[in-house]
Coordinates of C-alpha atoms in Angstrom, one line a residue:
Chain A
M1 CA -6.5 0.7 -15.0
N2 CA -9.5 2.7 -13.9
E3 CA -8.0 3.7 -10.8
G4 CA -8.8 7.8 -10.5
R5 CA -11.5 7.7 -12.9
L6 CA -14.8 8.5 -11.8
S7 CA -17.3 6.0 -12.6
R8 CA -19.3 6.9 -15.4
R9 CA -22.1 5.2 -13.9
A10 CA -24.8 6.8 -11.6
L11 CA -22.7 7.6 -8.4
L12 CA -25.2 8.0 -5.9
A13 CA -25.2 5.9 -2.7
G14 CA -27.7 3.0 -3.5
A15 CA -26.6 2.5 -7.2
G16 CA -23.3 1.1 -6.5
G17 CA -24.4 -2.2 -4.5
A18 CA -24.5 -3.4 -0.9
A19 CA -21.9 -1.4 0.8
L20 CA -23.8 1.5 0.5
A21 CA -27.6 0.4 2.1
G22 CA -28.9 3.2 4.4
P23 CA -29.5 6.9 4.1
V24 CA -29.1 7.7 0.7
L25 CA -26.6 10.7 0.5
A26 CA -24.2 11.7 -2.4
R27 CA -21.5 10.6 -2.6
K28 CA -18.3 10.5 -5.1
L29 CA -17.3 7.1 -5.8
V30 CA -14.3 5.8 -8.0
D31 CA -14.7 2.4 -9.9
L32 CA -11.3 0.5 -9.5
G33 CA -12.0 -2.1 -12.3
L34 CA -11.9 -5.0 -10.0
P35 CA -12.8 -8.4 -11.8
G36 CA -16.2 -9.6 -10.9
G37 CA -16.7 -6.8 -8.6
P38 CA -17.5 -5.1 -5.9
S39 CA -15.5 -2.5 -7.6
L40 CA -16.6 1.0 -6.3
R41 CA -15.2 2.7 -3.5
P42 CA -16.1 6.1 -1.8
L43 CA -13.7 9.0 -1.5
D44 CA -14.8 9.8 1.9
P45 CA -14.8 10.3 4.8
Q46 CA -11.8 12.7 4.6
F47 CA -8.9 11.6 7.0
P48 CA -6.9 14.5 8.8
G49 CA -4.2 15.7 6.8
K50 CA -5.2 14.1 3.7
G51 CA -7.0 15.3 0.7
E52 CA -9.3 13.0 -1.7
M53 CA -8.3 9.7 -1.0
I54 CA -10.1 6.2 -2.0
V55 CA -11.7 5.0 1.3
Q56 CA -11.1 1.1 1.5
R57 CA -11.8 0.8 5.2
I58 CA -12.3 3.3 8.1
R59 CA -11.1 1.6 10.9
A60 CA -7.9 0.4 10.5
P61 CA -7.4 3.3 7.6
L62 CA -6.2 2.1 4.6
L63 CA -6.5 4.8 2.3
E64 CA -5.5 4.5 -1.5
T65 CA -4.1 7.4 -3.5
P66 CA -5.8 8.2 -6.9
M67 CA -4.2 7.5 -9.9
A68 CA -4.4 11.0 -11.5
V69 CA -2.5 12.3 -8.3
F70 CA 0.6 10.2 -10.0
D71 CA 0.0 12.3 -13.1
E72 CA 1.1 15.6 -11.0
G73 CA 4.2 15.2 -10.0
L74 CA 7.2 12.9 -9.2
L75 CA 6.8 13.0 -5.9
T76 CA 3.6 12.2 -4.0
P77 CA 2.0 15.0 -1.7
N78 CA 1.7 14.1 1.9
N79 CA -1.9 14.6 1.8
R80 CA -2.4 12.1 -0.8
H81 CA 0.4 9.3 0.2
F82 CA -1.5 6.1 0.4
V83 CA -2.0 4.8 4.1
R84 CA -2.2 1.2 5.7
W85 CA -2.6 0.2 9.2
H86 CA -3.3 -3.5 10.5
W87 CA -4.2 -2.8 14.0
E88 CA -5.9 0.0 15.0
M89 CA -3.6 2.9 14.4
P90 CA -2.6 5.4 17.7
T91 CA -4.0 8.5 17.4
R92 CA -1.8 10.4 19.7
V93 CA 2.1 10.8 19.9
D94 CA 3.2 12.3 22.8
A95 CA 7.1 13.7 21.7
A96 CA 8.6 14.2 25.0
A97 CA 7.9 10.8 26.1
H98 CA 8.5 8.7 23.0
R99 CA 11.1 6.4 22.9
V100 CA 13.0 3.9 20.2
T101 CA 14.7 1.1 22.6
V102 CA 17.2 -0.8 21.0
G103 CA 17.7 -4.3 22.0
G104 CA 18.2 -8.1 21.6
A105 CA 21.7 -9.2 20.5
V106 CA 23.0 -5.8 21.5
E107 CA 25.9 -4.6 23.5
R108 CA 24.5 -2.3 25.5
P109 CA 20.6 -2.1 25.2
A110 CA 19.6 2.1 24.7
S111 CA 16.4 3.5 25.1
L112 CA 16.4 6.8 23.1
T113 CA 14.8 10.1 22.7
L114 CA 13.8 11.5 19.4
D115 CA 16.6 13.8 19.6
E116 CA 18.8 11.1 20.4
V117 CA 17.6 9.3 16.8
V118 CA 18.1 12.4 15.1
G119 CA 21.6 12.9 16.6
A120 CA 22.4 9.4 15.9
G121 CA 24.3 10.3 12.8
E122 CA 24.5 12.1 9.4
R123 CA 21.3 13.2 8.1
V124 CA 20.7 11.3 4.5
E125 CA 17.7 12.4 2.3
V126 CA 16.9 9.4 -0.5
V127 CA 13.8 9.6 -3.2
A128 CA 12.0 6.3 -2.7
V129 CA 8.9 4.5 -3.9
N130 CA 6.6 3.4 -1.0
Q131 CA 4.3 0.4 -2.1
C132 CA 2.0 -1.7 -0.1
A133 CA 3.2 -5.5 -0.8
G134 CA -0.7 -5.9 -1.9
N135 CA -0.7 -3.3 -4.0
G136 CA -2.8 -4.1 -7.5
R137 CA -4.5 -7.4 -4.9
G138 CA -8.0 -6.4 -6.3
L139 CA -6.9 -6.9 -9.8
S140 CA -5.9 -10.3 -9.5
D141 CA -7.6 -12.5 -11.5
T142 CA -8.5 -15.4 -9.8
R143 CA -9.3 -13.1 -7.1
V144 CA -7.7 -13.5 -3.5
T145 CA -8.9 -12.3 -0.1
G146 CA -7.6 -9.5 1.9
A147 CA -7.2 -5.5 1.4
Q148 CA -8.8 -4.8 -2.3
W149 CA -6.4 -2.3 -3.3
G150 CA -6.5 -1.0 -7.1
N151 CA -3.1 0.2 -8.1
G152 CA -2.9 3.2 -5.6
A153 CA -1.1 1.8 -2.7
V154 CA 2.0 3.4 -3.7
A155 CA 3.8 6.6 -3.4
C156 CA 7.0 8.1 -3.8
A157 CA 8.2 10.8 -1.2
K158 CA 11.8 12.5 -0.4
W159 CA 12.6 10.9 3.1
T160 CA 15.2 12.5 5.3
G161 CA 16.5 10.7 8.5
V162 CA 19.5 9.1 9.8
R163 CA 21.1 5.5 8.5
L164 CA 19.2 2.8 11.2
R165 CA 23.4 1.4 10.9
D166 CA 23.8 4.7 13.1
V167 CA 21.1 4.0 15.7
L168 CA 22.3 0.5 15.9
A169 CA 25.6 1.8 16.9
K170 CA 24.2 3.2 19.8
A171 CA 23.7 0.2 21.3
G172 CA 26.3 -1.9 19.5
V173 CA 25.3 -4.6 17.7
A174 CA 26.3 -8.0 19.1
P175 CA 28.3 -10.9 17.5
G176 CA 26.0 -13.5 15.8
A177 CA 23.3 -10.9 14.8
K178 CA 21.4 -12.0 11.9
R179 CA 18.2 -10.1 11.5
V180 CA 17.2 -6.6 12.6
R181 CA 13.2 -6.4 13.9
F182 CA 11.0 -3.4 14.2
A183 CA 7.9 -2.7 15.7
G184 CA 5.7 0.5 16.2
L185 CA 3.3 1.7 18.4
D186 CA 0.4 0.3 16.8
V187 CA -0.5 -3.4 18.8
P188 CA -3.2 -5.5 18.5
L189 CA -6.8 -5.0 20.1
T190 CA -6.9 -8.1 21.7
D191 CA -4.8 -10.4 23.5
G192 CA -2.6 -13.0 22.2
A193 CA -3.2 -11.4 18.7
P194 CA 0.4 -11.0 17.0
Q195 CA 2.1 -8.1 17.1
F196 CA 2.9 -6.1 13.7
L197 CA 6.7 -6.9 13.9
K198 CA 8.7 -7.3 10.8
S199 CA 12.5 -7.7 10.4
I200 CA 15.3 -7.4 7.5
P201 CA 18.7 -9.0 7.5
L202 CA 21.3 -7.5 9.1
E203 CA 23.0 -6.6 5.7
I204 CA 20.1 -4.8 4.8
A205 CA 20.3 -2.9 7.8
M206 CA 23.5 -1.8 7.3
R207 CA 23.1 -0.2 4.1
D208 CA 23.9 3.0 3.4
D209 CA 20.3 4.1 2.7
V210 CA 18.4 2.7 4.8
L211 CA 16.8 5.0 7.1
V212 CA 14.9 5.8 10.6
A213 CA 13.3 8.7 9.0
W214 CA 11.4 11.6 10.3
G215 CA 10.7 13.8 7.1
M216 CA 8.6 13.1 4.3
N217 CA 9.1 15.9 1.5
D218 CA 10.5 18.2 4.1
E219 CA 7.5 17.8 6.4
P220 CA 7.2 15.8 9.4
L221 CA 5.9 12.4 8.7
P222 CA 2.0 12.7 9.0
L223 CA 0.7 10.6 12.2
L224 CA -1.1 8.6 9.2
N225 CA 2.0 8.0 7.7
G226 CA 3.7 6.9 10.8
Y227 CA 4.7 9.8 12.8
P228 CA 7.0 10.6 14.3
L229 CA 9.6 8.1 13.0
R230 CA 9.6 5.1 10.5
I231 CA 11.6 2.7 8.7
V232 CA 12.9 3.2 5.1
V233 CA 14.3 0.8 3.2
P234 CA 14.4 1.7 -0.7
G235 CA 13.7 -1.2 -3.2
W236 CA 11.9 -3.1 -0.6
F237 CA 7.8 -3.5 -0.2
S238 CA 6.3 -1.2 2.3
T239 CA 5.4 -3.9 4.7
Y240 CA 9.3 -3.5 5.9
W241 CA 8.9 0.3 6.4
V242 CA 7.6 0.2 9.8
K243 CA 5.7 3.2 11.3
M244 CA 5.5 5.0 14.5
L245 CA 8.8 3.1 15.3
S246 CA 9.2 2.3 18.8
T247 CA 11.4 -0.7 18.8
I248 CA 14.4 -2.1 17.4
E249 CA 15.3 -5.6 18.0
V250 CA 18.4 -7.6 16.8
L251 CA 17.8 -11.4 16.4
T252 CA 20.5 -13.9 16.1
G253 CA 18.2 -16.6 14.2
E254 CA 15.3 -16.5 11.7
D255 CA 12.3 -14.5 12.9
D256 CA 9.1 -16.5 13.6
S257 CA 6.6 -13.6 14.2
F258 CA 3.5 -14.0 12.5
F259 CA 3.8 -11.2 9.7
M260 CA 7.2 -12.9 9.0
A261 CA 6.4 -16.7 9.5
K262 CA 2.7 -16.6 8.3
G263 CA 1.9 -13.1 6.5
Y264 CA 3.4 -11.7 3.3
R265 CA 4.4 -14.6 1.9
V266 CA 5.2 -15.3 -1.9
P267 CA 6.0 -19.0 -3.5
T268 CA 9.3 -19.4 -4.6
Q269 CA 7.9 -20.8 -7.6
P270 CA 5.1 -20.1 -10.4
V271 CA 1.9 -21.0 -9.1
T272 CA -1.8 -21.2 -10.1
P273 CA -5.2 -20.9 -7.8
A274 CA -4.9 -25.0 -8.5
S275 CA -1.2 -25.5 -6.9
G276 CA -1.5 -27.3 -3.7
E277 CA 0.9 -26.7 -0.8
V278 CA 4.0 -25.0 -1.9
T279 CA 7.3 -23.3 -0.6
M280 CA 6.8 -19.9 0.3
V281 CA 9.0 -17.4 1.4
P282 CA 8.6 -13.6 2.9
I283 CA 8.4 -11.0 0.4
T284 CA 11.4 -8.7 0.1
T285 CA 12.2 -6.3 -2.7
M286 CA 10.0 -4.6 -5.4
P287 CA 9.6 -5.5 -9.3
P288 CA 9.5 -2.7 -12.1
R289 CA 6.4 -1.2 -12.5
A290 CA 4.9 1.4 -14.9
F291 CA 1.5 3.1 -15.1
I292 CA -0.4 5.3 -17.4
T293 CA -1.3 8.8 -15.5
S294 CA -2.4 10.8 -18.1
H295 CA -5.4 9.1 -19.4
A296 CA -7.8 6.3 -17.9
D297 CA -9.3 3.3 -19.6
G298 CA -12.0 4.2 -21.5
D299 CA -10.9 7.6 -22.5
S300 CA -11.5 9.1 -26.0
V301 CA -8.9 10.3 -28.0
A302 CA -8.7 12.3 -31.1
R303 CA -8.7 10.2 -34.4
G304 CA -6.3 11.7 -36.9
R305 CA -4.5 13.8 -34.4
P306 CA -0.8 13.3 -32.5
L307 CA -1.5 11.6 -29.2
T308 CA 1.0 12.2 -26.3
L309 CA 0.7 9.6 -23.2
R310 CA 2.8 10.1 -20.1
G311 CA 3.1 8.6 -16.8
I312 CA 5.1 7.1 -14.1
A313 CA 7.5 4.1 -13.8
F314 CA 9.8 2.9 -11.3
G315 CA 12.5 0.2 -11.3
G316 CA 11.7 -1.7 -8.3
D317 CA 15.4 -2.7 -6.3
A318 CA 17.3 -1.3 -9.1
G319 CA 16.9 1.7 -11.2
L320 CA 14.9 1.7 -14.1
A321 CA 16.6 0.9 -17.7
R322 CA 13.7 1.8 -20.1
V323 CA 9.8 1.9 -20.6
D324 CA 8.2 0.9 -23.5
L325 CA 4.8 1.5 -24.7
V326 CA 3.2 -1.9 -25.9
G327 CA -0.2 -3.0 -27.4
A328 CA -2.7 -2.1 -30.3
G329 CA 0.7 -2.1 -32.8
A330 CA 1.7 1.1 -31.2
D331 CA 5.1 -0.7 -29.8
R332 CA 7.7 2.0 -29.2
P333 CA 10.4 3.2 -26.6
C334 CA 9.4 6.5 -23.9
T335 CA 11.3 9.3 -23.5
M336 CA 12.4 9.0 -19.8
G337 CA 11.9 12.2 -17.6
P338 CA 14.8 13.5 -15.0
D339 CA 16.3 10.9 -12.8
A340 CA 15.7 11.2 -9.2
G341 CA 17.6 8.0 -7.8
P342 CA 17.4 4.3 -8.9
Y343 CA 14.3 4.3 -6.3
A344 CA 12.2 6.9 -7.1
F345 CA 9.3 7.2 -9.6
R346 CA 10.4 8.5 -12.7
R347 CA 8.3 10.2 -15.4
W348 CA 8.1 8.8 -19.3
E349 CA 6.1 10.4 -22.0
V350 CA 5.5 9.0 -25.7
T351 CA 3.7 10.7 -28.8
L352 CA 2.1 8.7 -31.3
P353 CA 2.3 10.5 -34.5
A354 CA -1.5 9.7 -35.4
V355 CA -4.7 8.3 -33.9
T356 CA -5.8 5.8 -36.6
G357 CA -8.4 3.9 -34.7
D358 CA -9.0 2.3 -30.9
L359 CA -6.0 1.9 -29.1
A360 CA -6.7 -1.4 -27.3
G361 CA -5.0 -2.4 -24.3
I362 CA -2.2 -0.7 -25.0
G363 CA 0.0 -0.7 -21.6
V364 CA 3.6 0.6 -20.5
R365 CA 6.2 -1.9 -19.9
A366 CA 9.2 -1.0 -17.2
A367 CA 12.5 -2.7 -17.1
N368 CA 15.1 -2.0 -14.5
V369 CA 18.9 -2.4 -15.0
K370 CA 19.3 -5.9 -13.2
G371 CA 17.6 -7.0 -16.1
A372 CA 13.9 -7.5 -14.6
V373 CA 11.0 -6.9 -17.0
Q374 CA 7.5 -6.4 -16.5
P375 CA 5.6 -9.5 -17.9
E376 CA 2.7 -10.0 -19.7
R377 CA 0.6 -12.1 -17.6
L378 CA 0.0 -12.0 -13.7
A379 CA 2.6 -13.8 -11.7
W380 CA -0.5 -15.1 -9.4
N381 CA 0.2 -16.0 -6.1
P382 CA -2.3 -16.6 -3.4
G383 CA -1.5 -13.3 -1.1
G384 CA -2.0 -11.6 -4.5
Y385 CA 1.2 -10.0 -3.6
A386 CA 4.1 -7.7 -5.7
R387 CA 1.9 -7.4 -9.0
N388 CA 3.8 -6.2 -12.0
V389 CA 1.8 -7.5 -14.9
I390 CA 1.8 -4.8 -17.8
E391 CA -1.1 -2.6 -16.8
R392 CA -3.4 -2.1 -20.1
I393 CA -6.2 0.3 -21.0
T394 CA -8.2 0.9 -23.9
L395 CA -8.4 4.3 -25.5
R396 CA -11.2 5.5 -27.9
A397 CA -10.8 7.3 -31.0
S398 CA -13.5 9.8 -32.4
Chain B
M1 CA 4.7 17.2 -17.0
K2 CA 5.0 19.5 -14.4
H3 CA 8.9 20.2 -13.8
A4 CA 9.1 22.2 -10.9
P5 CA 9.3 19.9 -8.0
L6 CA 12.1 17.9 -10.2
L7 CA 14.4 20.8 -9.9
A8 CA 14.6 20.4 -6.0
I9 CA 14.9 16.8 -6.1
I10 CA 17.5 15.9 -9.4
A11 CA 20.4 16.0 -7.3
L12 CA 19.8 14.7 -3.9
A13 CA 19.1 10.8 -4.7
L14 CA 21.1 9.9 -1.8
A15 CA 22.9 13.3 -0.4
G16 CA 24.2 13.3 3.4
C17 CA 23.1 16.5 4.7
G18 CA 25.0 16.9 7.9
R19 CA 24.3 16.7 11.6
G20 CA 21.8 19.1 11.4
S21 CA 19.8 19.9 14.8
E22 CA 17.0 22.0 13.7
V23 CA 14.5 19.1 13.6
T24 CA 11.7 19.8 16.4
F25 CA 9.1 16.8 17.3
A26 CA 5.7 18.2 18.5
D27 CA 3.3 16.5 20.3
A28 CA 0.7 15.2 17.8
A29 CA -2.8 14.0 17.8
I30 CA -5.6 13.5 15.0
T31 CA -9.3 12.7 15.2
L32 CA -10.1 10.0 12.9
P33 CA -13.3 9.9 11.2
E34 CA -16.6 8.4 12.5
D35 CA -17.2 4.8 11.0
S36 CA -20.9 4.6 10.1
L37 CA -21.1 1.1 10.3
D38 CA -23.2 0.8 6.8
L39 CA -24.0 -2.9 6.7
P40 CA -27.2 -3.8 4.6
Q41 CA -29.8 -5.3 6.0
A42 CA -30.1 -9.0 5.9
P43 CA -30.4 -12.1 8.4
G44 CA -27.2 -12.0 10.6
R45 CA -26.6 -8.1 10.8
D46 CA -27.0 -8.1 14.5
A47 CA -24.5 -11.1 14.7
V48 CA -22.2 -9.3 12.6
L49 CA -22.7 -5.9 14.5
A50 CA -22.2 -8.1 17.9
N51 CA -19.0 -9.8 17.1
C52 CA -17.4 -8.1 13.9
T53 CA -17.3 -4.6 13.8
A54 CA -15.6 -3.8 16.8
C55 CA -12.4 -4.6 15.1
H56 CA -12.7 -3.2 11.8
S57 CA -15.2 -1.4 9.5
P58 CA -17.5 -3.4 7.5
S59 CA -15.9 -2.5 4.2
M60 CA -13.5 -4.7 5.1
M61 CA -15.7 -7.7 4.5
L62 CA -18.2 -5.9 2.0
Q63 CA -15.6 -5.3 -0.6
Q64 CA -14.0 -8.6 -0.5
P65 CA -14.5 -10.7 -3.8
K66 CA -17.5 -13.3 -3.8
L67 CA -16.5 -16.1 -1.7
A68 CA -18.3 -19.7 -1.2
R69 CA -19.4 -20.2 2.4
D70 CA -16.5 -22.2 3.3
K71 CA -14.0 -19.6 2.3
W72 CA -16.1 -17.2 4.6
A73 CA -15.7 -19.8 7.5
G74 CA -11.9 -20.0 7.1
I75 CA -11.9 -15.9 7.4
V76 CA -14.0 -16.3 10.6
T77 CA -11.8 -18.9 11.9
K78 CA -8.6 -17.0 11.2
M79 CA -10.2 -14.0 12.7
R80 CA -10.6 -16.3 15.9
E81 CA -7.8 -17.9 16.2
V82 CA -4.9 -16.0 14.8
Y83 CA -6.1 -12.6 15.6
K84 CA -7.8 -13.4 18.8
A85 CA -11.3 -11.6 17.8
P86 CA -13.8 -12.3 20.5
V87 CA -16.0 -13.7 17.9
D88 CA -19.1 -15.8 19.8
E89 CA -18.9 -19.3 18.4
A90 CA -22.1 -19.7 18.6
A91 CA -22.8 -16.7 16.2
V92 CA -20.7 -18.1 13.6
P93 CA -23.6 -20.1 11.4
E94 CA -25.2 -16.5 11.5
I95 CA -22.4 -14.5 10.5
L96 CA -22.1 -16.6 7.5
D97 CA -25.2 -16.5 6.6
Y98 CA -25.0 -12.8 6.6
L99 CA -22.1 -12.9 4.7
V100 CA -23.3 -14.9 1.9
A101 CA -26.4 -13.4 1.7
V102 CA -24.7 -9.7 1.3
Q103 CA -22.8 -10.8 -1.4
A104 CA -25.8 -12.4 -3.5
Q105 CA -27.7 -9.2 -3.1
A106 CA -24.7 -6.8 -4.2
E107 CA -24.7 -8.9 -7.6
E108 CA -28.2 -7.7 -8.3
P109 CA -27.2 -4.1 -8.5
A110 CA -24.3 -4.9 -10.2
A111 CA -26.1 -6.7 -12.9
R112 CA -28.2 -3.9 -13.5
E113 CA -25.5 -1.4 -14.0
G114 CA -23.9 -3.5 -16.6
A115 CA -27.2 -3.9 -18.5

């Protein structure tokens, strides 16, 4: 787990590999520790409204949150919240002209202004982790193609909005409805390419805490994170949290759109890189994860002195049950910080009475109240999705 | 640990807050940073610039793990057939030459770094 750590190597353009050919400019790089590389990523250019972010791609933007940000608090600041767009993102929103259409299997198709969406029901706040399905893909061993994220395609925010079911009620869900599909203002650059459409089962759409959200930590959503509205599905991967929401469509059958039927799919049983064709289904809920944020891989710690480690954890689609320090003979339970709800980051902390030597391969293991526990070994899959293997680092006693 | 931000949120894991109407939406616009199209020199670079980088930054290619030529061919096919990228079929061999060559190049500084 090297995220957020500036490489100890020479960090000037040209020293870091082919990606940086061209004029030699001083730039800060981060080493994400991706097996076999390329592993260095720039922290620039800076994006509007964003602080220092790991720039995976400028166009369409893929911006990763440095791991050190998660050491600062339970809510990720909006200017450090990760960013992921499939198609070129719209850079302008005309608020007065923006509409959210509600159609498909409904009693009376609706076209709602932003004020009408806000007025659709009771205002609701939920603290929830937003995590890309591919978070940590770049750490897959065997490697897989796609956005080569470290572990920072995740963030936790307080979301404010109205219930999706109240927005649906403006149109009236018709009998036979099975799924609810979302689209945003982002559209493909080329004719015939698949739009980014995502759908959830009707019973999920009707949940108490599934929102059409406009607030992120009491601020409007940043444009990069989906202004003016995005879907929030606590416990489910971010792929369903459609940004710049413009279309809600009620479906009476399965969703055969590309990003449901072909993309974002996971095997129904364990696979290896050598497995042939296997049954794949859409990814849905998140498993538990935990990270050490107080120290990075390779850090020095004082021999003979007590050592306090801290970090974050989350339960995925259920609250955390426990977090344990594991490895290097130091196994022990961690103390949990304040509980901001089942879908939020939760702080943990643990103190070793004395460092007696190097702490090789220590990690933290989260378990949720449904009994899901982080595994010792990566549940490898061809899309590099839903990584939740125990993340380990080595600390050097000195 | 910094506890201050927690105080405000502990009680509101899921809190209904009434039908307030003070939410206002302003027009919003941002200007995204320029993409400098940093592509290392290697044969086929012009084909990549002509066919690939109109849709996405070079980093999407340059950050991938090392891939065999046939894997790259599969990706280019996906770009053309699924994402309807206007990639000139005649340019594909040059694009593949470039991708393979650049990944081979990138291994040299990496090896030095590890030394």
